PDB file of C-alpha atoms in Angstrom:
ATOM      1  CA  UNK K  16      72.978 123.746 110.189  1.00  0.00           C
ATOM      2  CA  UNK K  17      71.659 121.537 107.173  1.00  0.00           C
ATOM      3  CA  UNK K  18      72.679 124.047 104.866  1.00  0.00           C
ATOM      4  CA  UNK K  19      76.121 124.243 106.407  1.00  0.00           C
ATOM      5  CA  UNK K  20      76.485 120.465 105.790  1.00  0.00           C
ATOM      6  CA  UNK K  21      75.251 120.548 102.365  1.00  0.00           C
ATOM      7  CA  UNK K  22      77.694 123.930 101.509  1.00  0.00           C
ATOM      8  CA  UNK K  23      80.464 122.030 103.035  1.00  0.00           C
ATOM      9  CA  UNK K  24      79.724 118.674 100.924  1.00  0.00           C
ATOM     10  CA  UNK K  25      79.552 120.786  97.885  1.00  0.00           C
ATOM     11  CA  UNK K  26      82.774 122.034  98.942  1.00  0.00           C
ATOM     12  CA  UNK K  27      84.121 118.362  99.250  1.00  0.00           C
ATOM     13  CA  UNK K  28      82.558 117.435  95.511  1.00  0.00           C
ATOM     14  CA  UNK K  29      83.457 120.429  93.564  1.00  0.00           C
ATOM     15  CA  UNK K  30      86.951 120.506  95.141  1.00  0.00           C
ATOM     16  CA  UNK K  31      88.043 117.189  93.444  1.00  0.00           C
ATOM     17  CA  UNK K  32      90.279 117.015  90.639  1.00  0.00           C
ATOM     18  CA  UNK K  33      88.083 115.835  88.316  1.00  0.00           C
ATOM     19  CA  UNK K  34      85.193 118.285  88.324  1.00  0.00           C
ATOM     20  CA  UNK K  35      87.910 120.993  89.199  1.00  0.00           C
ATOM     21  CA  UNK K  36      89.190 120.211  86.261  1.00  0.00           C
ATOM     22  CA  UNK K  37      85.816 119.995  84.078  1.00  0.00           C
ATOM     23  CA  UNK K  38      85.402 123.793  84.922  1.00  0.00           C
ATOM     24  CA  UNK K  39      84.587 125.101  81.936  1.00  0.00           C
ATOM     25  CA  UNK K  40      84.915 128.700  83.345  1.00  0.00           C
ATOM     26  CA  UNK K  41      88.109 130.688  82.200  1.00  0.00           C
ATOM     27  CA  UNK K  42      91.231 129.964  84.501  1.00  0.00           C
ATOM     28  CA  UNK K  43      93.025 132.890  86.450  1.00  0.00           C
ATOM     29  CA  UNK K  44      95.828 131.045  85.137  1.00  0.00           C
ATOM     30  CA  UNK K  45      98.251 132.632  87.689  1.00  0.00           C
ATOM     31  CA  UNK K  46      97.083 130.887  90.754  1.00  0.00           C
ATOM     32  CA  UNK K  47      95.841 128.031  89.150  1.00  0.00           C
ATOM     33  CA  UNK K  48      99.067 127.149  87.820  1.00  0.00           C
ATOM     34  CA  UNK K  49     100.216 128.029  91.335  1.00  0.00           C
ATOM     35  CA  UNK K  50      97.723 126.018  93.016  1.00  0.00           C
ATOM     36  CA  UNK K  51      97.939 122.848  90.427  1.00  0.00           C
ATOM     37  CA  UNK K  52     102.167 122.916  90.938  1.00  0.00           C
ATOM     38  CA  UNK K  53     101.818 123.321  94.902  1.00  0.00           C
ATOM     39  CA  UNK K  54      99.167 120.314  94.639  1.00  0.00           C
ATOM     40  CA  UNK K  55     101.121 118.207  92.549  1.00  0.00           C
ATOM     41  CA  UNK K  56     104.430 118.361  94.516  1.00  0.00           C
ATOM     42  CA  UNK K  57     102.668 117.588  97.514  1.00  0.00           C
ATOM     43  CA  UNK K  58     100.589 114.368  95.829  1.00  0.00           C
ATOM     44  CA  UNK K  59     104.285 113.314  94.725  1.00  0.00           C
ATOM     45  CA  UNK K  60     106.265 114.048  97.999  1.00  0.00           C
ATOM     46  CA  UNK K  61     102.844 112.324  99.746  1.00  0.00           C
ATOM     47  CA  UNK K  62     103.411 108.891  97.170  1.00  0.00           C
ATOM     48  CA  UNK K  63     107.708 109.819  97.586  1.00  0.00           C
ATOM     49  CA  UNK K  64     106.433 108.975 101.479  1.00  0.00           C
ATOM     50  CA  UNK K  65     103.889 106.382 100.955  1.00  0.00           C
ATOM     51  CA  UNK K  66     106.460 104.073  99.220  1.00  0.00           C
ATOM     52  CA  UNK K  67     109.160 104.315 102.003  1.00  0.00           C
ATOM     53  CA  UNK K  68     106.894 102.880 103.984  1.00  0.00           C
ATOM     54  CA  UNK K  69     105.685  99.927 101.972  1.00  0.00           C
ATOM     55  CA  UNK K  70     109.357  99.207 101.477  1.00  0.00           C
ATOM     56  CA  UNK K  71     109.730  99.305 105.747  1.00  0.00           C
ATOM     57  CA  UNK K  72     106.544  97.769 106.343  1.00  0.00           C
ATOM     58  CA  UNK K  73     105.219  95.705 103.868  1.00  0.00           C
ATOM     59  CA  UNK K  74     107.824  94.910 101.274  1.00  0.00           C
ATOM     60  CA  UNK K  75     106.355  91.489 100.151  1.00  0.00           C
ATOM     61  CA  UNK K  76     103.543  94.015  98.245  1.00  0.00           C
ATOM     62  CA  UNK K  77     105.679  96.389  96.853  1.00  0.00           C
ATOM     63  CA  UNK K  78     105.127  95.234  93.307  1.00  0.00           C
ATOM     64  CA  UNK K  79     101.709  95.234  94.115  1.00  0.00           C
ATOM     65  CA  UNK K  80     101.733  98.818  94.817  1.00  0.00           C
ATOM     66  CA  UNK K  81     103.807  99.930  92.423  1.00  0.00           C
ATOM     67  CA  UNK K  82     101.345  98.839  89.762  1.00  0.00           C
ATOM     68  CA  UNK K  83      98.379 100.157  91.705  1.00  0.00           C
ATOM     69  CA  UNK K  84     100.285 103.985  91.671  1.00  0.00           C
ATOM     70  CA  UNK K  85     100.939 103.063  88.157  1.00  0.00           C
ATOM     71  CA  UNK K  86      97.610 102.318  86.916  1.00  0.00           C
ATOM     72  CA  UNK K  87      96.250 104.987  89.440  1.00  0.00           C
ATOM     73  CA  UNK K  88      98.539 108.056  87.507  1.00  0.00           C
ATOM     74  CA  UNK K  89      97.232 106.142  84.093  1.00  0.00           C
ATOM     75  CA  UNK K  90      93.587 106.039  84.824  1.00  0.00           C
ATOM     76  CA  UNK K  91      93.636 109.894  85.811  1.00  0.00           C
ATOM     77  CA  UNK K  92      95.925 111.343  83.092  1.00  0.00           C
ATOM     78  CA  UNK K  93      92.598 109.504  80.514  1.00  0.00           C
ATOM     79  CA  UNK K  94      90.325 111.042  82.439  1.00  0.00           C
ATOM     80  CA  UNK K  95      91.304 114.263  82.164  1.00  0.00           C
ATOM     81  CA  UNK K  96      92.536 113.756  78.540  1.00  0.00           C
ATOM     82  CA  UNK K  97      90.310 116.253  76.415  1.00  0.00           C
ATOM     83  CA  UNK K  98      88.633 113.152  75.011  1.00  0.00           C
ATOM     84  CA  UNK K  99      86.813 112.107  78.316  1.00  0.00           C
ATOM     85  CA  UNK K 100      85.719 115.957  78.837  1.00  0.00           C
ATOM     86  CA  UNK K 101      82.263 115.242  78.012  1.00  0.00           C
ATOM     87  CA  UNK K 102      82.472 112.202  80.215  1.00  0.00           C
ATOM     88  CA  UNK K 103      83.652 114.815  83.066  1.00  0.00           C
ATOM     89  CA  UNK K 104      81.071 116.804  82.088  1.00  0.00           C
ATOM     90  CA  UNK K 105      78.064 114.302  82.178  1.00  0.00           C
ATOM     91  CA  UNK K 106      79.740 113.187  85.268  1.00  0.00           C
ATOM     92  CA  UNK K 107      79.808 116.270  87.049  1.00  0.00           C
ATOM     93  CA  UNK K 108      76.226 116.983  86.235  1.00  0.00           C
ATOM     94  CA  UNK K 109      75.069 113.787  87.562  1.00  0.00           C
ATOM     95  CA  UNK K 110      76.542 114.175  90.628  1.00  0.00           C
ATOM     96  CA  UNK K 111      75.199 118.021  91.109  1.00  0.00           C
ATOM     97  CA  UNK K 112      71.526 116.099  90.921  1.00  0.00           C
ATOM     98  CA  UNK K 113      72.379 113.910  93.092  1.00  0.00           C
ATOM     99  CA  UNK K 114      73.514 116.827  95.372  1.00  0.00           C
ATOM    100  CA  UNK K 115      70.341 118.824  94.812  1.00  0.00           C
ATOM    101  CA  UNK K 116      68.254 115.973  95.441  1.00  0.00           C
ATOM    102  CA  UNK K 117      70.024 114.640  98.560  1.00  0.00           C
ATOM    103  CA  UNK K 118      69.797 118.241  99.775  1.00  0.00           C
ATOM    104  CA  UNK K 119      66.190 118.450  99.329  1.00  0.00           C
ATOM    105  CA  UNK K 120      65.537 115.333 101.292  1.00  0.00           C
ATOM    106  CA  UNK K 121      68.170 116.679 103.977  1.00  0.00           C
ATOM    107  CA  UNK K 122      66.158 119.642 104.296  1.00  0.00           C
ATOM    108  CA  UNK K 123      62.848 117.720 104.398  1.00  0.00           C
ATOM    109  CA  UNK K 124      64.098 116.006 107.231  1.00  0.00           C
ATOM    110  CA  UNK K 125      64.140 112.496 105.239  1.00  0.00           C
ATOM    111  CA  UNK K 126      67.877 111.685 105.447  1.00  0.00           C
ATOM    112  CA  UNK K 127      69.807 112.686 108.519  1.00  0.00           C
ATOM    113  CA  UNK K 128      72.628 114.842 108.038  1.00  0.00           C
ATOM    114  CA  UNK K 129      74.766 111.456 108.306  1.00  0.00           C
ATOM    115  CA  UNK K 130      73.115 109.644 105.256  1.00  0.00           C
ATOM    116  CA  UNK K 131      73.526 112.850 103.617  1.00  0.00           C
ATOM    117  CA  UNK K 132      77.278 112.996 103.775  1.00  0.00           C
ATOM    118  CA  UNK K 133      77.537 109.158 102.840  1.00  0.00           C
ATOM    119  CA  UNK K 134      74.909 109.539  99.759  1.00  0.00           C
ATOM    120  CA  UNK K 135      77.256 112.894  98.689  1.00  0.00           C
ATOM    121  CA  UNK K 136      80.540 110.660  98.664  1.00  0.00           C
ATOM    122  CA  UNK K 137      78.743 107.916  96.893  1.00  0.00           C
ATOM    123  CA  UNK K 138      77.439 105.560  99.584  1.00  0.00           C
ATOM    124  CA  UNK K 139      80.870 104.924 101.276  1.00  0.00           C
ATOM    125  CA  UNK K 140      82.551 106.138 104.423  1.00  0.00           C
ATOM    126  CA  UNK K 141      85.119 108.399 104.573  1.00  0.00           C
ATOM    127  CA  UNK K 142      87.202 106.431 106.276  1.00  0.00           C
ATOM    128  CA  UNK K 143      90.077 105.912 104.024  1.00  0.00           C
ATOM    129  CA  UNK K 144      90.342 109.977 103.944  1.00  0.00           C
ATOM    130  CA  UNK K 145      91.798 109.541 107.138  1.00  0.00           C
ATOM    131  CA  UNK K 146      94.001 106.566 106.838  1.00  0.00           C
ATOM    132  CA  UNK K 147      97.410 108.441 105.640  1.00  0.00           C
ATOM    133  CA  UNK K 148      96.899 110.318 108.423  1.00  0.00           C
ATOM    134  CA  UNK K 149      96.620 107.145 110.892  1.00  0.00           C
ATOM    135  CA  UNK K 150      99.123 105.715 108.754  1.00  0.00           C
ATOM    136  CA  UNK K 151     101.828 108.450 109.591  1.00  0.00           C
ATOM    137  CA  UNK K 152     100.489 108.182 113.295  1.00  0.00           C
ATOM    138  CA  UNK K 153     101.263 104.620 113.494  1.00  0.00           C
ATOM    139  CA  UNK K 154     104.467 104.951 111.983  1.00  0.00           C
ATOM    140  CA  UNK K 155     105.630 107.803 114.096  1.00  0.00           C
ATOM    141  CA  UNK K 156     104.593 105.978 117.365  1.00  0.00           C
ATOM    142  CA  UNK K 157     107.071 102.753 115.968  1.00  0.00           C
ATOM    143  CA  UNK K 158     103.768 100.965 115.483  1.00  0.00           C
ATOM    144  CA  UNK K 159     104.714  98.158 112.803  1.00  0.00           C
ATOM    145  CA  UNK K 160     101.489  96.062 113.021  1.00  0.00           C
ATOM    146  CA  UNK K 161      99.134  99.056 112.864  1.00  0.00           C
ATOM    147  CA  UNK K 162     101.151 100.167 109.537  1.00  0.00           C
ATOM    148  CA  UNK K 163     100.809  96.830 107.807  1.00  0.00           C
ATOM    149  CA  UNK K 164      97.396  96.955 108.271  1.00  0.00           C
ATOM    150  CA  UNK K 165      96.651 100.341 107.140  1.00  0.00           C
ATOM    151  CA  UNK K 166      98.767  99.947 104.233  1.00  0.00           C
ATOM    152  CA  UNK K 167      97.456  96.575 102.914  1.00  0.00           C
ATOM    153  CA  UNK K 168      93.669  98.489 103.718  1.00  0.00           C
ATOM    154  CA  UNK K 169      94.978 101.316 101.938  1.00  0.00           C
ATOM    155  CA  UNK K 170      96.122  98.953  98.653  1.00  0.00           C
ATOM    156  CA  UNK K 171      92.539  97.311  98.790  1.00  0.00           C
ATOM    157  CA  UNK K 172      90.968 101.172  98.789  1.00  0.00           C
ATOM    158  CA  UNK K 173      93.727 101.561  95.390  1.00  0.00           C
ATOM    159  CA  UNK K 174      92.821  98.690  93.749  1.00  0.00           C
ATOM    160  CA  UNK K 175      88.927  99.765  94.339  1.00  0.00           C
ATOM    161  CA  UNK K 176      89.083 102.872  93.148  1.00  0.00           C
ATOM    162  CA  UNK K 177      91.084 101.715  90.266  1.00  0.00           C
ATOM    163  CA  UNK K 178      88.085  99.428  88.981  1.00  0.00           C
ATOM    164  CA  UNK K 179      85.774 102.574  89.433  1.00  0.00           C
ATOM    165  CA  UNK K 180      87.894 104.636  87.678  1.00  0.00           C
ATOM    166  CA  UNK K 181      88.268 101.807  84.396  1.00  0.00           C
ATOM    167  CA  UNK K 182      84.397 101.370  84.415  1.00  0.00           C
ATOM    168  CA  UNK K 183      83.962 104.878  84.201  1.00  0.00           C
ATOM    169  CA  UNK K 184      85.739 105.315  81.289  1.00  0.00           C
ATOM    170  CA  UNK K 185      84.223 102.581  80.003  1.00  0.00           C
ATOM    171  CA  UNK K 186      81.550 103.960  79.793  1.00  0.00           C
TER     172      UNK K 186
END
């Protein structure tokens, strides 16, 4: 079971777009290209959504958002501009420590399998994985206040990750 958890939160890590991306491995360039274009049209058609919906529900922030996305798209095309590749790089082996060690302690029966899975994704829950989900729930079932809320929770999470994402390169 521990080794389940830790497989599946190497799963989680290595399937990001940055480390993805820091592969240094030789591309089967067929289904990557596949893969990458069927990912990016549904990122796209996901923000194409996600605006719609701060123009229904919470139009006072559109600005707001709009330069979040904006500075979102920005911070990730100079990330994974060749120049940051060794920042990827040192990144990605950092966090493959990190894993190791958190897996030893796992194993050890130091950590319990739920401070495992918040050390892997960097001390936070995973709550805002969820909230487009909740987000389309609450707009399917009509419900306006639940939206605003999401969505304004969701621009805080933007902003966040934003700042994380300038440090890093920063750095």
């Amino acid at each position: 079971m521990k080794l389940k958890v830790f497989f599946l939160a190497l799963g989680l890590v290595l399937s990001s777009a940055g480390v993805a991306a820091a592969q240094p491995t030789v591309p089967d360039t067929n289904r990557d290209h596949h893969h990458h274009k069927d990912w990016h049209a549904k990122m796209l058609k996901r923000e194409q959504l996600l605006l719609s919906w701060i123009d229904q529900y919470t139009p006072e922030k559109k600005a707001e958002w709009t330069q979040a996305l904006a500075e979102k798209k920005e911070l990730r095309k100079q990330w994974m501009s060749p120049e940051n590749a060794q920042k990827r790089e040192q990144w990605k082996k950092e966090k493959m420590e990190k894993m190791q060690e958190l897996k030893k302690q796992l194993e050890e029966g130091k950590i319990t399998k739920e401070q495992f899975m918040k050390e892997v994704h960097g001390g936070k829950n995973m709550a805002h994985w969820k909230s487009f989900r909740d987000l389309k729930t609450a707009v399917d079932n009509k419900d306006d206040k639940q939206a605003r809320e999401i969505l304004n929770r969701l621009l805080v999470h933007y902003k966040a990750h934003n700042a994380k994402m300038k440090k890093m390169l920063a750095e």
